[in-house]
Amino acid sequence: MASENITEFPIPPDYWERLVANAYEHDNRADLNILKEYDHPALGDFNRLHRLNLTHLFNNLVRIKAEIKHQKTTSSKQMELLRVTLHQYVEAIKDYRYLAELRKVPDSVGLQQRMALEGAFEELSAPYSESPERNAPYNTQYLTISTKTQSSDAVREFLRKVLPNVLSWSKDEREIRPHEYQHHGMPEIYSPFLNALARFLIGTAAGASLVVPMVIMIFQPSLNKSLITVSMAVLLFAFSLAFAFDAKNEVIVTATATYAAVLVVFVGTSSSSGSDSG
């Protein structure tokens, strides 16, 4: 297979100095006011480029396969090419899978990272300006390697939309996105107060989900009433877990089974107490 010519993108003489400056002067730049969670080098998704690379390697393997089948033989040179291409293909798959597992940064953080790079390397921010089609290579999804994740559920999302900005916005995000904050935009990061309120509401609802059915079954107790109450309570509990929280199937099954077991034990205990008193 013929070797392919690769044209290197022209590099300005001062590129290397600006590259070092961008890395070493990061802490001294006042314009990079980014949440500590995302204070790392910009990580681009470049999903289409990975697809391009994977498809190209796939096609190379297809060419080798077709040639071997047609020739009914191979050679040392071709086997070496096959080994290298297979290795590159597997590594490309690993890279693609790894990037797919990384979290996306909030849009505001990604925009700041992009603007910082475009300011540091202006020649790459809009290359081929003579072309009628806009070319903005820094326009990609930005990712984070941070393992810190914020709990996302229906309760927090509801509070994020209804709470006043002074309560739903964190201090750090106010400093990063002052324009959106002043114009009543929604935060991308939950504030400590919002998280605390969400935990309080979820905890209260969890307690009520046990207390309310028990109270209902205590007054004018009967077996039919208890069975209906337990059945409805379990259905509502499972429904809440499934639609309000992003929980795994096994977690939902375990929690619902535990909840049902507690209510059944209460019914059994109440029935025994009623029989003894009678």
mmCIF file with all atom_site columns, N, CA, C and O in Angstrom, residues 82-130:
data_model
loop_
_atom_site.group_PDB
_atom_site.id
_atom_site.type_symbol
_atom_site.label_atom_id
_atom_site.label_alt_id
_atom_site.label_comp_id
_atom_site.label_asym_id
_atom_site.label_entity_id
_atom_site.label_seq_id
_atom_site.pdbx_PDB_ins_code
_atom_site.Cartn_x
_atom_site.Cartn_y
_atom_site.Cartn_z
_atom_site.occupancy
_atom_site.B_iso_or_equiv
_atom_site.pdbx_formal_charge
_atom_site.auth_seq_id
_atom_site.auth_comp_id
_atom_site.auth_asym_id
_atom_site.auth_atom_id
_atom_site.pdbx_PDB_model_num
ATOM 1   N N  . LEU A 1 82  ? -0.234  -5.468 8.656  1.00 0.00 ? 82  LEU A N  1
ATOM 2   C CA . LEU A 1 82  ? -1.453  -5.939 9.306  1.00 0.00 ? 82  LEU A CA 1
ATOM 3   C C  . LEU A 1 82  ? -1.336  -5.826 10.825 1.00 0.00 ? 82  LEU A C  1
ATOM 4   O O  . LEU A 1 82  ? -2.270  -5.371 11.498 1.00 0.00 ? 82  LEU A O  1
ATOM 5   N N  . ARG A 1 83  ? -0.186  -6.223 11.352 1.00 0.00 ? 83  ARG A N  1
ATOM 6   C CA . ARG A 1 83  ? 0.019   -6.160 12.803 1.00 0.00 ? 83  ARG A CA 1
ATOM 7   C C  . ARG A 1 83  ? -0.080  -4.718 13.304 1.00 0.00 ? 83  ARG A C  1
ATOM 8   O O  . ARG A 1 83  ? -0.768  -4.438 14.289 1.00 0.00 ? 83  ARG A O  1
ATOM 9   N N  . VAL A 1 84  ? 0.577   -3.811 12.611 1.00 0.00 ? 84  VAL A N  1
ATOM 10  C CA . VAL A 1 84  ? 0.569   -2.405 13.023 1.00 0.00 ? 84  VAL A CA 1
ATOM 11  C C  . VAL A 1 84  ? -0.833  -1.813 12.916 1.00 0.00 ? 84  VAL A C  1
ATOM 12  O O  . VAL A 1 84  ? -1.303  -1.108 13.819 1.00 0.00 ? 84  VAL A O  1
ATOM 13  N N  . THR A 1 85  ? -1.519  -2.111 11.814 1.00 0.00 ? 85  THR A N  1
ATOM 14  C CA . THR A 1 85  ? -2.857  -1.553 11.607 1.00 0.00 ? 85  THR A CA 1
ATOM 15  C C  . THR A 1 85  ? -3.852  -2.091 12.625 1.00 0.00 ? 85  THR A C  1
ATOM 16  O O  . THR A 1 85  ? -4.690  -1.346 13.150 1.00 0.00 ? 85  THR A O  1
ATOM 17  N N  . LEU A 1 86  ? -3.771  -3.387 12.914 1.00 0.00 ? 86  LEU A N  1
ATOM 18  C CA . LEU A 1 86  ? -4.654  -3.970 13.925 1.00 0.00 ? 86  LEU A CA 1
ATOM 19  C C  . LEU A 1 86  ? -4.416  -3.329 15.289 1.00 0.00 ? 86  LEU A C  1
ATOM 20  O O  . LEU A 1 86  ? -5.366  -3.026 16.028 1.00 0.00 ? 86  LEU A O  1
ATOM 21  N N  . HIS A 1 87  ? -3.146  -3.128 15.620 1.00 0.00 ? 87  HIS A N  1
ATOM 22  C CA . HIS A 1 87  ? -2.819  -2.504 16.902 1.00 0.00 ? 87  HIS A CA 1
ATOM 23  C C  . HIS A 1 87  ? -3.354  -1.070 16.958 1.00 0.00 ? 87  HIS A C  1
ATOM 24  O O  . HIS A 1 87  ? -3.938  -0.655 17.972 1.00 0.00 ? 87  HIS A O  1
ATOM 25  N N  . GLN A 1 88  ? -3.174  -0.327 15.888 1.00 0.00 ? 88  GLN A N  1
ATOM 26  C CA . GLN A 1 88  ? -3.679  1.045  15.839 1.00 0.00 ? 88  GLN A CA 1
ATOM 27  C C  . GLN A 1 88  ? -5.204  1.068  15.951 1.00 0.00 ? 88  GLN A C  1
ATOM 28  O O  . GLN A 1 88  ? -5.774  1.949  16.613 1.00 0.00 ? 88  GLN A O  1
ATOM 29  N N  . TYR A 1 89  ? -5.842  0.103  15.327 1.00 0.00 ? 89  TYR A N  1
ATOM 30  C CA . TYR A 1 89  ? -7.306  0.048  15.352 1.00 0.00 ? 89  TYR A CA 1
ATOM 31  C C  . TYR A 1 89  ? -7.820  -0.234 16.765 1.00 0.00 ? 89  TYR A C  1
ATOM 32  O O  . TYR A 1 89  ? -8.756  0.413  17.242 1.00 0.00 ? 89  TYR A O  1
ATOM 33  N N  . VAL A 1 90  ? -7.193  -1.186 17.439 1.00 0.00 ? 90  VAL A N  1
ATOM 34  C CA . VAL A 1 90  ? -7.603  -1.515 18.806 1.00 0.00 ? 90  VAL A CA 1
ATOM 35  C C  . VAL A 1 90  ? -7.356  -0.333 19.740 1.00 0.00 ? 90  VAL A C  1
ATOM 36  O O  . VAL A 1 90  ? -8.196  -0.008 20.596 1.00 0.00 ? 90  VAL A O  1
ATOM 37  N N  . GLU A 1 91  ? -6.213  0.334  19.592 1.00 0.00 ? 91  GLU A N  1
ATOM 38  C CA . GLU A 1 91  ? -5.916  1.490  20.434 1.00 0.00 ? 91  GLU A CA 1
ATOM 39  C C  . GLU A 1 91  ? -6.908  2.625  20.171 1.00 0.00 ? 91  GLU A C  1
ATOM 40  O O  . GLU A 1 91  ? -7.315  3.331  21.100 1.00 0.00 ? 91  GLU A O  1
ATOM 41  N N  . ALA A 1 92  ? -7.292  2.792  18.915 1.00 0.00 ? 92  ALA A N  1
ATOM 42  C CA . ALA A 1 92  ? -8.271  3.835  18.582 1.00 0.00 ? 92  ALA A CA 1
ATOM 43  C C  . ALA A 1 92  ? -9.623  3.533  19.219 1.00 0.00 ? 92  ALA A C  1
ATOM 44  O O  . ALA A 1 92  ? -10.322 4.446  19.676 1.00 0.00 ? 92  ALA A O  1
ATOM 45  N N  . ILE A 1 93  ? -9.995  2.261  19.262 1.00 0.00 ? 93  ILE A N  1
ATOM 46  C CA . ILE A 1 93  ? -11.252 1.871  19.910 1.00 0.00 ? 93  ILE A CA 1
ATOM 47  C C  . ILE A 1 93  ? -11.190 2.167  21.403 1.00 0.00 ? 93  ILE A C  1
ATOM 48  O O  . ILE A 1 93  ? -12.143 2.688  22.001 1.00 0.00 ? 93  ILE A O  1
ATOM 49  N N  . LYS A 1 94  ? -10.052 1.847  22.028 1.00 0.00 ? 94  LYS A N  1
ATOM 50  C CA . LYS A 1 94  ? -9.888  2.122  23.458 1.00 0.00 ? 94  LYS A CA 1
ATOM 51  C C  . LYS A 1 94  ? -9.981  3.623  23.734 1.00 0.00 ? 94  LYS A C  1
ATOM 52  O O  . LYS A 1 94  ? -10.624 4.049  24.702 1.00 0.00 ? 94  LYS A O  1
ATOM 53  N N  . ASP A 1 95  ? -9.326  4.412  22.892 1.00 0.00 ? 95  ASP A N  1
ATOM 54  C CA . ASP A 1 95  ? -9.362  5.866  23.077 1.00 0.00 ? 95  ASP A CA 1
ATOM 55  C C  . ASP A 1 95  ? -10.787 6.397  22.945 1.00 0.00 ? 95  ASP A C  1
ATOM 56  O O  . ASP A 1 95  ? -11.224 7.250  23.728 1.00 0.00 ? 95  ASP A O  1
ATOM 57  N N  . TYR A 1 96  ? -11.491 5.897  21.946 1.00 0.00 ? 96  TYR A N  1
ATOM 58  C CA . TYR A 1 96  ? -12.867 6.355  21.705 1.00 0.00 ? 96  TYR A CA 1
ATOM 59  C C  . TYR A 1 96  ? -13.770 5.989  22.883 1.00 0.00 ? 96  TYR A C  1
ATOM 60  O O  . TYR A 1 96  ? -14.589 6.795  23.332 1.00 0.00 ? 96  TYR A O  1
ATOM 61  N N  . ARG A 1 97  ? -13.601 4.781  23.385 1.00 0.00 ? 97  ARG A N  1
ATOM 62  C CA . ARG A 1 97  ? -14.419 4.344  24.522 1.00 0.00 ? 97  ARG A CA 1
ATOM 63  C C  . ARG A 1 97  ? -14.084 5.145  25.778 1.00 0.00 ? 97  ARG A C  1
ATOM 64  O O  . ARG A 1 97  ? -14.975 5.517  26.547 1.00 0.00 ? 97  ARG A O  1
ATOM 65  N N  . TYR A 1 98  ? -12.805 5.434  25.985 1.00 0.00 ? 98  TYR A N  1
ATOM 66  C CA . TYR A 1 98  ? -12.402 6.196  27.172 1.00 0.00 ? 98  TYR A CA 1
ATOM 67  C C  . TYR A 1 98  ? -12.999 7.601  27.145 1.00 0.00 ? 98  TYR A C  1
ATOM 68  O O  . TYR A 1 98  ? -13.542 8.080  28.146 1.00 0.00 ? 98  TYR A O  1
ATOM 69  N N  . LEU A 1 99  ? -12.916 8.257  25.995 1.00 0.00 ? 99  LEU A N  1
ATOM 70  C CA . LEU A 1 99  ? -13.471 9.607  25.894 1.00 0.00 ? 99  LEU A CA 1
ATOM 71  C C  . LEU A 1 99  ? -14.987 9.600  26.065 1.00 0.00 ? 99  LEU A C  1
ATOM 72  O O  . LEU A 1 99  ? -15.563 10.544 26.610 1.00 0.00 ? 99  LEU A O  1
ATOM 73  N N  . ALA A 1 100 ? -15.626 8.536  25.600 1.00 0.00 ? 100 ALA A N  1
ATOM 74  C CA . ALA A 1 100 ? -17.083 8.452  25.721 1.00 0.00 ? 100 ALA A CA 1
ATOM 75  C C  . ALA A 1 100 ? -17.519 8.353  27.179 1.00 0.00 ? 100 ALA A C  1
ATOM 76  O O  . ALA A 1 100 ? -18.655 8.700  27.519 1.00 0.00 ? 100 ALA A O  1
ATOM 77  N N  . GLU A 1 101 ? -16.617 7.903  28.052 1.00 0.00 ? 101 GLU A N  1
ATOM 78  C CA . GLU A 1 101 ? -16.947 7.754  29.470 1.00 0.00 ? 101 GLU A CA 1
ATOM 79  C C  . GLU A 1 101 ? -16.695 9.029  30.269 1.00 0.00 ? 101 GLU A C  1
ATOM 80  O O  . GLU A 1 101 ? -17.108 9.124  31.425 1.00 0.00 ? 101 GLU A O  1
ATOM 81  N N  . LEU A 1 102 ? -16.008 10.009 29.678 1.00 0.00 ? 102 LEU A N  1
ATOM 82  C CA . LEU A 1 102 ? -15.736 11.252 30.391 1.00 0.00 ? 102 LEU A CA 1
ATOM 83  C C  . LEU A 1 102 ? -16.982 12.130 30.426 1.00 0.00 ? 102 LEU A C  1
ATOM 84  O O  . LEU A 1 102 ? -17.802 12.105 29.512 1.00 0.00 ? 102 LEU A O  1
ATOM 85  N N  . ARG A 1 103 ? -17.097 12.914 31.489 1.00 0.00 ? 103 ARG A N  1
ATOM 86  C CA . ARG A 1 103 ? -18.235 13.817 31.620 1.00 0.00 ? 103 ARG A CA 1
ATOM 87  C C  . ARG A 1 103 ? -18.014 15.082 30.806 1.00 0.00 ? 103 ARG A C  1
ATOM 88  O O  . ARG A 1 103 ? -16.883 15.529 30.626 1.00 0.00 ? 103 ARG A O  1
ATOM 89  N N  . LYS A 1 104 ? -19.100 15.662 30.345 1.00 0.00 ? 104 LYS A N  1
ATOM 90  C CA . LYS A 1 104 ? -19.036 16.945 29.658 1.00 0.00 ? 104 LYS A CA 1
ATOM 91  C C  . LYS A 1 104 ? -19.017 18.070 30.686 1.00 0.00 ? 104 LYS A C  1
ATOM 92  O O  . LYS A 1 104 ? -19.679 17.985 31.718 1.00 0.00 ? 104 LYS A O  1
ATOM 93  N N  . VAL A 1 105 ? -18.250 19.092 30.403 1.00 0.00 ? 105 VAL A N  1
ATOM 94  C CA . VAL A 1 105 ? -18.241 20.248 31.296 1.00 0.00 ? 105 VAL A CA 1
ATOM 95  C C  . VAL A 1 105 ? -19.485 21.090 31.020 1.00 0.00 ? 105 VAL A C  1
ATOM 96  O O  . VAL A 1 105 ? -20.070 21.005 29.932 1.00 0.00 ? 105 VAL A O  1
ATOM 97  N N  . PRO A 1 106 ? -19.925 21.897 31.973 1.00 0.00 ? 106 PRO A N  1
ATOM 98  C CA . PRO A 1 106 ? -21.041 22.816 31.697 1.00 0.00 ? 106 PRO A CA 1
ATOM 99  C C  . PRO A 1 106 ? -20.707 23.726 30.520 1.00 0.00 ? 106 PRO A C  1
ATOM 100 O O  . PRO A 1 106 ? -19.538 24.020 30.252 1.00 0.00 ? 106 PRO A O  1
ATOM 101 N N  . ASP A 1 107 ? -21.724 24.167 29.822 1.00 0.00 ? 107 ASP A N  1
ATOM 102 C CA . ASP A 1 107 ? -21.519 24.988 28.625 1.00 0.00 ? 107 ASP A CA 1
ATOM 103 C C  . ASP A 1 107 ? -20.699 26.239 28.921 1.00 0.00 ? 107 ASP A C  1
ATOM 104 O O  . ASP A 1 107 ? -19.852 26.640 28.116 1.00 0.00 ? 107 ASP A O  1
ATOM 105 N N  . SER A 1 108 ? -20.941 26.850 30.074 1.00 0.00 ? 108 SER A N  1
ATOM 106 C CA . SER A 1 108 ? -20.211 28.079 30.402 1.00 0.00 ? 108 SER A CA 1
ATOM 107 C C  . SER A 1 108 ? -18.723 27.808 30.585 1.00 0.00 ? 108 SER A C  1
ATOM 108 O O  . SER A 1 108 ? -17.875 28.604 30.175 1.00 0.00 ? 108 SER A O  1
ATOM 109 N N  . VAL A 1 109 ? -18.390 26.671 31.189 1.00 0.00 ? 109 VAL A N  1
ATOM 110 C CA . VAL A 1 109 ? -16.982 26.313 31.392 1.00 0.00 ? 109 VAL A CA 1
ATOM 111 C C  . VAL A 1 109 ? -16.328 25.990 30.052 1.00 0.00 ? 109 VAL A C  1
ATOM 112 O O  . VAL A 1 109 ? -15.206 26.422 29.767 1.00 0.00 ? 109 VAL A O  1
ATOM 113 N N  . GLY A 1 110 ? -17.036 25.227 29.218 1.00 0.00 ? 110 GLY A N  1
ATOM 114 C CA . GLY A 1 110 ? -16.502 24.903 27.903 1.00 0.00 ? 110 GLY A CA 1
ATOM 115 C C  . GLY A 1 110 ? -16.263 26.144 27.060 1.00 0.00 ? 110 GLY A C  1
ATOM 116 O O  . GLY A 1 110 ? -15.258 26.245 26.341 1.00 0.00 ? 110 GLY A O  1
ATOM 117 N N  . LEU A 1 111 ? -17.173 27.111 27.158 1.00 0.00 ? 111 LEU A N  1
ATOM 118 C CA . LEU A 1 111 ? -17.014 28.352 26.402 1.00 0.00 ? 111 LEU A CA 1
ATOM 119 C C  . LEU A 1 111 ? -15.793 29.125 26.881 1.00 0.00 ? 111 LEU A C  1
ATOM 120 O O  . LEU A 1 111 ? -15.039 29.676 26.070 1.00 0.00 ? 111 LEU A O  1
ATOM 121 N N  . GLN A 1 112 ? -15.574 29.146 28.188 1.00 0.00 ? 112 GLN A N  1
ATOM 122 C CA . GLN A 1 112 ? -14.400 29.843 28.717 1.00 0.00 ? 112 GLN A CA 1
ATOM 123 C C  . GLN A 1 112 ? -13.106 29.172 28.272 1.00 0.00 ? 112 GLN A C  1
ATOM 124 O O  . GLN A 1 112 ? -12.139 29.841 27.913 1.00 0.00 ? 112 GLN A O  1
ATOM 125 N N  . GLN A 1 113 ? -13.086 27.851 28.304 1.00 0.00 ? 113 GLN A N  1
ATOM 126 C CA . GLN A 1 113 ? -11.893 27.135 27.864 1.00 0.00 ? 113 GLN A CA 1
ATOM 127 C C  . GLN A 1 113 ? -11.628 27.390 26.381 1.00 0.00 ? 113 GLN A C  1
ATOM 128 O O  . GLN A 1 113 ? -10.478 27.590 25.968 1.00 0.00 ? 113 GLN A O  1
ATOM 129 N N  . ARG A 1 114 ? -12.682 27.393 25.598 1.00 0.00 ? 114 ARG A N  1
ATOM 130 C CA . ARG A 1 114 ? -12.528 27.642 24.164 1.00 0.00 ? 114 ARG A CA 1
ATOM 131 C C  . ARG A 1 114 ? -12.019 29.060 23.904 1.00 0.00 ? 114 ARG A C  1
ATOM 132 O O  . ARG A 1 114 ? -11.092 29.259 23.100 1.00 0.00 ? 114 ARG A O  1
ATOM 133 N N  . MET A 1 115 ? -12.600 30.043 24.591 1.00 0.00 ? 115 MET A N  1
ATOM 134 C CA . MET A 1 115 ? -12.186 31.431 24.385 1.00 0.00 ? 115 MET A CA 1
ATOM 135 C C  . MET A 1 115 ? -10.737 31.644 24.808 1.00 0.00 ? 115 MET A C  1
ATOM 136 O O  . MET A 1 115 ? -9.993  32.407 24.177 1.00 0.00 ? 115 MET A O  1
ATOM 137 N N  . ALA A 1 116 ? -10.322 30.956 25.874 1.00 0.00 ? 116 ALA A N  1
ATOM 138 C CA . ALA A 1 116 ? -8.937  31.084 26.324 1.00 0.00 ? 116 ALA A CA 1
ATOM 139 C C  . ALA A 1 116 ? -7.971  30.535 25.278 1.00 0.00 ? 116 ALA A C  1
ATOM 140 O O  . ALA A 1 116 ? -6.926  31.134 24.997 1.00 0.00 ? 116 ALA A O  1
ATOM 141 N N  . LEU A 1 117 ? -8.321  29.409 24.680 1.00 0.00 ? 117 LEU A N  1
ATOM 142 C CA . LEU A 1 117 ? -7.464  28.817 23.648 1.00 0.00 ? 117 LEU A CA 1
ATOM 143 C C  . LEU A 1 117 ? -7.450  29.669 22.383 1.00 0.00 ? 117 LEU A C  1
ATOM 144 O O  . LEU A 1 117 ? -6.395  29.865 21.763 1.00 0.00 ? 117 LEU A O  1
ATOM 145 N N  . GLU A 1 118 ? -8.607  30.173 22.001 1.00 0.00 ? 118 GLU A N  1
ATOM 146 C CA . GLU A 1 118 ? -8.668  31.006 20.798 1.00 0.00 ? 118 GLU A CA 1
ATOM 147 C C  . GLU A 1 118 ? -7.895  32.305 20.992 1.00 0.00 ? 118 GLU A C  1
ATOM 148 O O  . GLU A 1 118 ? -7.318  32.838 20.038 1.00 0.00 ? 118 GLU A O  1
ATOM 149 N N  . GLY A 1 119 ? -7.875  32.813 22.230 1.00 0.00 ? 119 GLY A N  1
ATOM 150 C CA . GLY A 1 119 ? -7.098  34.019 22.493 1.00 0.00 ? 119 GLY A CA 1
ATOM 151 C C  . GLY A 1 119 ? -5.606  33.758 22.493 1.00 0.00 ? 119 GLY A C  1
ATOM 152 O O  . GLY A 1 119 ? -4.816  34.607 22.073 1.00 0.00 ? 119 GLY A O  1
ATOM 153 N N  . ALA A 1 120 ? -5.219  32.574 22.951 1.00 0.00 ? 120 ALA A N  1
ATOM 154 C CA . ALA A 1 120 ? -3.794  32.244 23.015 1.00 0.00 ? 120 ALA A CA 1
ATOM 155 C C  . ALA A 1 120 ? -3.241  31.847 21.651 1.00 0.00 ? 120 ALA A C  1
ATOM 156 O O  . ALA A 1 120 ? -2.075  32.109 21.342 1.00 0.00 ? 120 ALA A O  1
ATOM 157 N N  . PHE A 1 121 ? -4.068  31.232 20.828 1.00 0.00 ? 121 PHE A N  1
ATOM 158 C CA . PHE A 1 121 ? -3.614  30.746 19.517 1.00 0.00 ? 121 PHE A CA 1
ATOM 159 C C  . PHE A 1 121 ? -4.581  31.250 18.443 1.00 0.00 ? 121 PHE A C  1
ATOM 160 O O  . PHE A 1 121 ? -5.397  30.488 17.910 1.00 0.00 ? 121 PHE A O  1
ATOM 161 N N  . GLU A 1 122 ? -4.480  32.526 18.156 1.00 0.00 ? 122 GLU A N  1
ATOM 162 C CA . GLU A 1 122 ? -5.430  33.175 17.249 1.00 0.00 ? 122 GLU A CA 1
ATOM 163 C C  . GLU A 1 122 ? -5.383  32.586 15.842 1.00 0.00 ? 122 GLU A C  1
ATOM 164 O O  . GLU A 1 122 ? -6.398  32.543 15.151 1.00 0.00 ? 122 GLU A O  1
ATOM 165 N N  . GLU A 1 123 ? -4.199  32.139 15.415 1.00 0.00 ? 123 GLU A N  1
ATOM 166 C CA . GLU A 1 123 ? -4.090  31.612 14.051 1.00 0.00 ? 123 GLU A CA 1
ATOM 167 C C  . GLU A 1 123 ? -4.883  30.316 13.873 1.00 0.00 ? 123 GLU A C  1
ATOM 168 O O  . GLU A 1 123 ? -5.209  29.925 12.746 1.00 0.00 ? 123 GLU A O  1
ATOM 169 N N  . LEU A 1 124 ? -5.201  29.651 14.993 1.00 0.00 ? 124 LEU A N  1
ATOM 170 C CA . LEU A 1 124 ? -5.980  28.420 14.918 1.00 0.00 ? 124 LEU A CA 1
ATOM 171 C C  . LEU A 1 124 ? -7.463  28.653 15.203 1.00 0.00 ? 124 LEU A C  1
ATOM 172 O O  . LEU A 1 124 ? -8.274  27.754 15.000 1.00 0.00 ? 124 LEU A O  1
ATOM 173 N N  . SER A 1 125 ? -7.803  29.827 15.684 1.00 0.00 ? 125 SER A N  1
ATOM 174 C CA . SER A 1 125 ? -9.198  30.094 16.041 1.00 0.00 ? 125 SER A CA 1
ATOM 175 C C  . SER A 1 125 ? -10.089 30.216 14.812 1.00 0.00 ? 125 SER A C  1
ATOM 176 O O  . SER A 1 125 ? -11.266 29.853 14.856 1.00 0.00 ? 125 SER A O  1
ATOM 177 N N  . ALA A 1 126 ? -9.536  30.733 13.723 1.00 0.00 ? 126 ALA A N  1
ATOM 178 C CA . ALA A 1 126 ? -10.322 30.874 12.490 1.00 0.00 ? 126 ALA A CA 1
ATOM 179 C C  . ALA A 1 126 ? -9.411  30.720 11.278 1.00 0.00 ? 126 ALA A C  1
ATOM 180 O O  . ALA A 1 126 ? -9.171  31.673 10.532 1.00 0.00 ? 126 ALA A O  1
ATOM 181 N N  . PRO A 1 127 ? -8.860  29.530 11.060 1.00 0.00 ? 127 PRO A N  1
ATOM 182 C CA . PRO A 1 127 ? -7.987  29.325 9.899  1.00 0.00 ? 127 PRO A CA 1
ATOM 183 C C  . PRO A 1 127 ? -8.786  29.310 8.597  1.00 0.00 ? 127 PRO A C  1
ATOM 184 O O  . PRO A 1 127 ? -10.010 29.180 8.608  1.00 0.00 ? 127 PRO A O  1
ATOM 185 N N  . TYR A 1 128 ? -8.075  29.441 7.517  1.00 0.00 ? 128 TYR A N  1
ATOM 186 C CA . TYR A 1 128 ? -8.707  29.440 6.194  1.00 0.00 ? 128 TYR A CA 1
ATOM 187 C C  . TYR A 1 128 ? -9.829  30.477 6.130  1.00 0.00 ? 128 TYR A C  1
ATOM 188 O O  . TYR A 1 128 ? -10.954 30.193 5.703  1.00 0.00 ? 128 TYR A O  1
ATOM 189 N N  . SER A 1 129 ? -9.520  31.673 6.604  1.00 0.00 ? 129 SER A N  1
ATOM 190 C CA . SER A 1 129 ? -10.531 32.731 6.650  1.00 0.00 ? 129 SER A CA 1
ATOM 191 C C  . SER A 1 129 ? -11.025 33.126 5.261  1.00 0.00 ? 129 SER A C  1
ATOM 192 O O  . SER A 1 129 ? -12.097 33.710 5.123  1.00 0.00 ? 129 SER A O  1
ATOM 193 N N  . GLU A 1 130 ? -10.236 32.806 4.232  1.00 0.00 ? 130 GLU A N  1
ATOM 194 C CA . GLU A 1 130 ? -10.657 33.150 2.873  1.00 0.00 ? 130 GLU A CA 1
ATOM 195 C C  . GLU A 1 130 ? -11.769 32.237 2.369  1.00 0.00 ? 130 GLU A C  1
ATOM 196 O O  . GLU A 1 130 ? -12.440 32.539 1.382  1.00 0.00 ? 130 GLU A O  1
#
